[in-house]
Each structure stands twice: as structure tokens, then as C-alpha cells.
PDB file of C-alpha atoms in Angstrom:
ATOM      1  CA  MET A 292     152.626 -27.782  12.548  1.00 59.00           C
ATOM      2  CA  SER A 293     149.509 -29.875  12.218  1.00 90.00           C
ATOM      3  CA  GLU A 294     148.517 -31.573   8.982  1.00 87.00           C
ATOM      4  CA  ILE A 295     145.551 -29.240   8.644  1.00 90.00           C
ATOM      5  CA  GLU A 296     147.759 -26.167   9.037  1.00 92.00           C
ATOM      6  CA  ALA A 297     150.160 -27.574   6.433  1.00 90.00           C
ATOM      7  CA  LEU A 298     147.253 -28.142   4.048  1.00 92.00           C
ATOM      8  CA  LEU A 299     145.964 -24.619   4.623  1.00 92.00           C
ATOM      9  CA  ASP A 300     149.445 -23.238   3.930  1.00 92.00           C
ATOM     10  CA  THR A 301     149.518 -25.218   0.685  1.00 91.00           C
ATOM     11  CA  LEU A 302     146.115 -23.921  -0.362  1.00 91.00           C
ATOM     12  CA  THR A 303     146.836 -20.309   0.518  1.00 93.00           C
ATOM     13  CA  GLY A 304     150.107 -20.576  -1.399  1.00 92.00           C
ATOM     14  CA  LEU A 305     148.335 -21.409  -4.647  1.00 90.00           C
ATOM     15  CA  PRO A 306     148.513 -18.678  -7.274  1.00 89.00           C
ATOM     16  CA  ARG A 307     145.553 -16.335  -7.372  1.00 89.00           C
ATOM     17  CA  THR A 308     146.020 -15.509 -11.020  1.00 91.00           C
ATOM     18  CA  ARG A 309     145.219 -17.511 -14.120  1.00 93.00           C
ATOM     19  CA  PRO A 310     147.976 -19.765 -15.378  1.00 92.00           C
ATOM     20  CA  ALA A 311     149.974 -18.157 -18.193  1.00 93.00           C
ATOM     21  CA  GLY A 312     149.875 -21.306 -20.285  1.00 92.00           C
ATOM     22  CA  PRO A 313     149.464 -25.074 -20.341  1.00 91.00           C
ATOM     23  CA  ALA A 314     152.628 -25.762 -18.329  1.00 92.00           C
ATOM     24  CA  GLU A 315     151.528 -23.496 -15.474  1.00 94.00           C
ATOM     25  CA  ALA A 316     148.025 -24.967 -15.590  1.00 93.00           C
ATOM     26  CA  GLU A 317     149.461 -28.464 -15.275  1.00 94.00           C
ATOM     27  CA  ILE A 318     151.586 -27.397 -12.312  1.00 94.00           C
ATOM     28  CA  LEU A 319     148.481 -25.944 -10.665  1.00 95.00           C
ATOM     29  CA  LEU A 320     146.571 -29.192 -11.252  1.00 95.00           C
ATOM     30  CA  ALA A 321     149.417 -31.168  -9.706  1.00 96.00           C
ATOM     31  CA  ARG A 322     149.417 -28.953  -6.625  1.00 95.00           C
ATOM     32  CA  LEU A 323     145.635 -29.234  -6.339  1.00 96.00           C
ATOM     33  CA  ARG A 324     145.834 -33.022  -6.707  1.00 96.00           C
ATOM     34  CA  SER A 325     148.373 -33.167  -3.895  1.00 95.00           C
ATOM     35  CA  ALA A 326     146.148 -31.003  -1.674  1.00 96.00           C
ATOM     36  CA  ALA A 327     143.114 -33.166  -2.497  1.00 97.00           C
ATOM     37  CA  ALA A 328     145.040 -36.288  -1.520  1.00 96.00           C
ATOM     38  CA  ARG A 329     146.064 -34.739   1.781  1.00 95.00           C
ATOM     39  CA  TRP A 330     142.491 -33.623   2.488  1.00 96.00           C
ATOM     40  CA  ALA A 331     141.136 -37.098   1.734  1.00 96.00           C
ATOM     41  CA  ASP A 332     143.752 -38.612   4.064  1.00 95.00           C
ATOM     42  CA  LEU A 333     142.800 -36.204   6.857  1.00 94.00           C
ATOM     43  CA  LEU A 334     139.103 -36.995   6.471  1.00 95.00           C
ATOM     44  CA  TYR A 335     139.786 -40.730   6.469  1.00 94.00           C
ATOM     45  CA  GLU A 336     141.897 -40.449   9.612  1.00 93.00           C
ATOM     46  CA  ALA A 337     139.222 -38.317  11.287  1.00 92.00           C
ATOM     47  CA  HIS A 338     136.584 -40.894  10.406  1.00 91.00           C
ATOM     48  CA  ASP A 339     138.752 -43.755  11.593  1.00 90.00           C
ATOM     49  CA  GLY A 340     139.485 -41.982  14.884  1.00 90.00           C
ATOM     50  CA  THR A 341     135.928 -40.912  15.680  1.00 90.00           C
ATOM     51  CA  ARG A 342     133.606 -43.484  14.141  1.00 80.00           C
ATOM     52  CA  ARG A 343     132.689 -45.108  17.466  1.00 87.00           C
ATOM     53  CA  GLN A 344     132.157 -41.740  19.106  1.00 93.00           C
ATOM     54  CA  LEU A 345     129.823 -40.139  16.553  1.00 93.00           C
ATOM     55  CA  PRO A 346     126.106 -40.625  16.033  1.00 95.00           C
ATOM     56  CA  PRO A 347     125.310 -42.683  12.920  1.00 93.00           C
ATOM     57  CA  ARG A 348     124.379 -39.751  10.671  1.00 95.00           C
ATOM     58  CA  ALA A 349     127.464 -37.774  11.663  1.00 94.00           C
ATOM     59  CA  GLU A 350     129.635 -40.801  10.946  1.00 93.00           C
ATOM     60  CA  ALA A 351     127.957 -41.270   7.564  1.00 94.00           C
ATOM     61  CA  ALA A 352     128.423 -37.585   6.723  1.00 95.00           C
ATOM     62  CA  LEU A 353     132.120 -37.761   7.549  1.00 95.00           C
ATOM     63  CA  MET A 354     132.512 -40.869   5.392  1.00 95.00           C
ATOM     64  CA  GLN A 355     130.663 -39.139   2.549  1.00 97.00           C
ATOM     65  CA  ALA A 356     132.996 -36.147   2.861  1.00 97.00           C
ATOM     66  CA  PHE A 357     135.963 -38.522   2.604  1.00 96.00           C
ATOM     67  CA  ARG A 358     134.514 -40.181  -0.498  1.00 97.00           C
ATOM     68  CA  ARG A 359     133.949 -36.830  -2.178  1.00 97.00           C
ATOM     69  CA  ALA A 360     137.486 -35.734  -1.368  1.00 97.00           C
ATOM     70  CA  GLU A 361     138.778 -39.011  -2.780  1.00 97.00           C
ATOM     71  CA  GLU A 362     136.704 -38.464  -5.932  1.00 98.00           C
ATOM     72  CA  SER A 363     138.233 -34.999  -6.288  1.00 97.00           C
ATOM     73  CA  TYR A 364     141.678 -36.534  -6.107  1.00 97.00           C
ATOM     74  CA  VAL A 365     140.776 -39.089  -8.776  1.00 98.00           C
ATOM     75  CA  GLU A 366     139.317 -36.417 -11.076  1.00 98.00           C
ATOM     76  CA  LEU A 367     142.459 -34.321 -10.739  1.00 97.00           C
ATOM     77  CA  GLU A 368     144.572 -37.400 -11.454  1.00 97.00           C
ATOM     78  CA  ILE A 369     142.556 -37.963 -14.647  1.00 97.00           C
ATOM     79  CA  ALA A 370     143.008 -34.306 -15.619  1.00 96.00           C
ATOM     80  CA  LEU A 371     146.763 -34.556 -15.141  1.00 96.00           C
ATOM     81  CA  ARG A 372     146.950 -37.754 -17.164  1.00 95.00           C
ATOM     82  CA  ASP A 373     145.053 -36.025 -19.961  1.00 95.00           C
ATOM     83  CA  CYS A 374     147.515 -33.117 -19.842  1.00 93.00           C
ATOM     84  CA  ALA A 375     150.421 -35.539 -20.139  1.00 89.00           C
ATOM     85  CA  ASP A 376     148.742 -37.368 -23.035  1.00 89.00           C
ATOM     86  CA  HIS A 377     148.039 -34.069 -24.774  1.00 86.00           C
ATOM     87  CA  ARG A 378     151.620 -32.941 -24.269  1.00 79.00           C
ATOM     88  CA  ASP A 379     153.033 -36.223 -25.590  1.00 73.00           C
ATOM     89  CA  PRO A 380     150.485 -37.791 -27.985  1.00 69.00           C
ATOM     90  CA  ALA A 381     152.806 -40.760 -28.703  1.00 67.00           C
ATOM     91  CA  HIS A 382     152.690 -41.715 -25.004  1.00 57.00           C
TER      92      HIS A 382
END
């Protein structure tokens, strides 16, 4: 199975209903963070493998897509850290 197929399986396996509470919401965020990391990795690898074969604007667009995916990962990481801090205020 390719990495893209594995990522699609992960995304289609996400619950389609609202989380029942904070614990389920945190689990969902963790799964989304993992998917975002995989997507960013795939975009980086695609850019690295094609950068000499693409026209300049296409290369720049692919790099921008990678950066946005990486930003999504970082935002989800921040959200998870906030959940952990909220769960354990002494932490």
C-alpha cells in the first residue's frame, strides 16, 4: 500500500460524529496531527523528488503546499499541548 493510500485510509477512518467529550476530542486531534504530519512528509518528498523537473511556479506552489501542511501540523500540536495543560493544570 502506498503512503497516500495509507493516509487516505487514516482520514476515511476518522469518526464522522462529534466527539462525546474532551477525551474523544483530544484523541481526534491526535489522529489529525498524525495525518497532518504524514501529509507534510509526502509533500516534502514530492517536492524533493520533482523540484528539478517542475517549472518554477509549480515548484513554488508545491513548496507552499508543504509549508501549509507543516503549519497545520504545528497548530494541531499546539492544540494538543493546550488540551494536556487543561487536563493537568499543574503540568
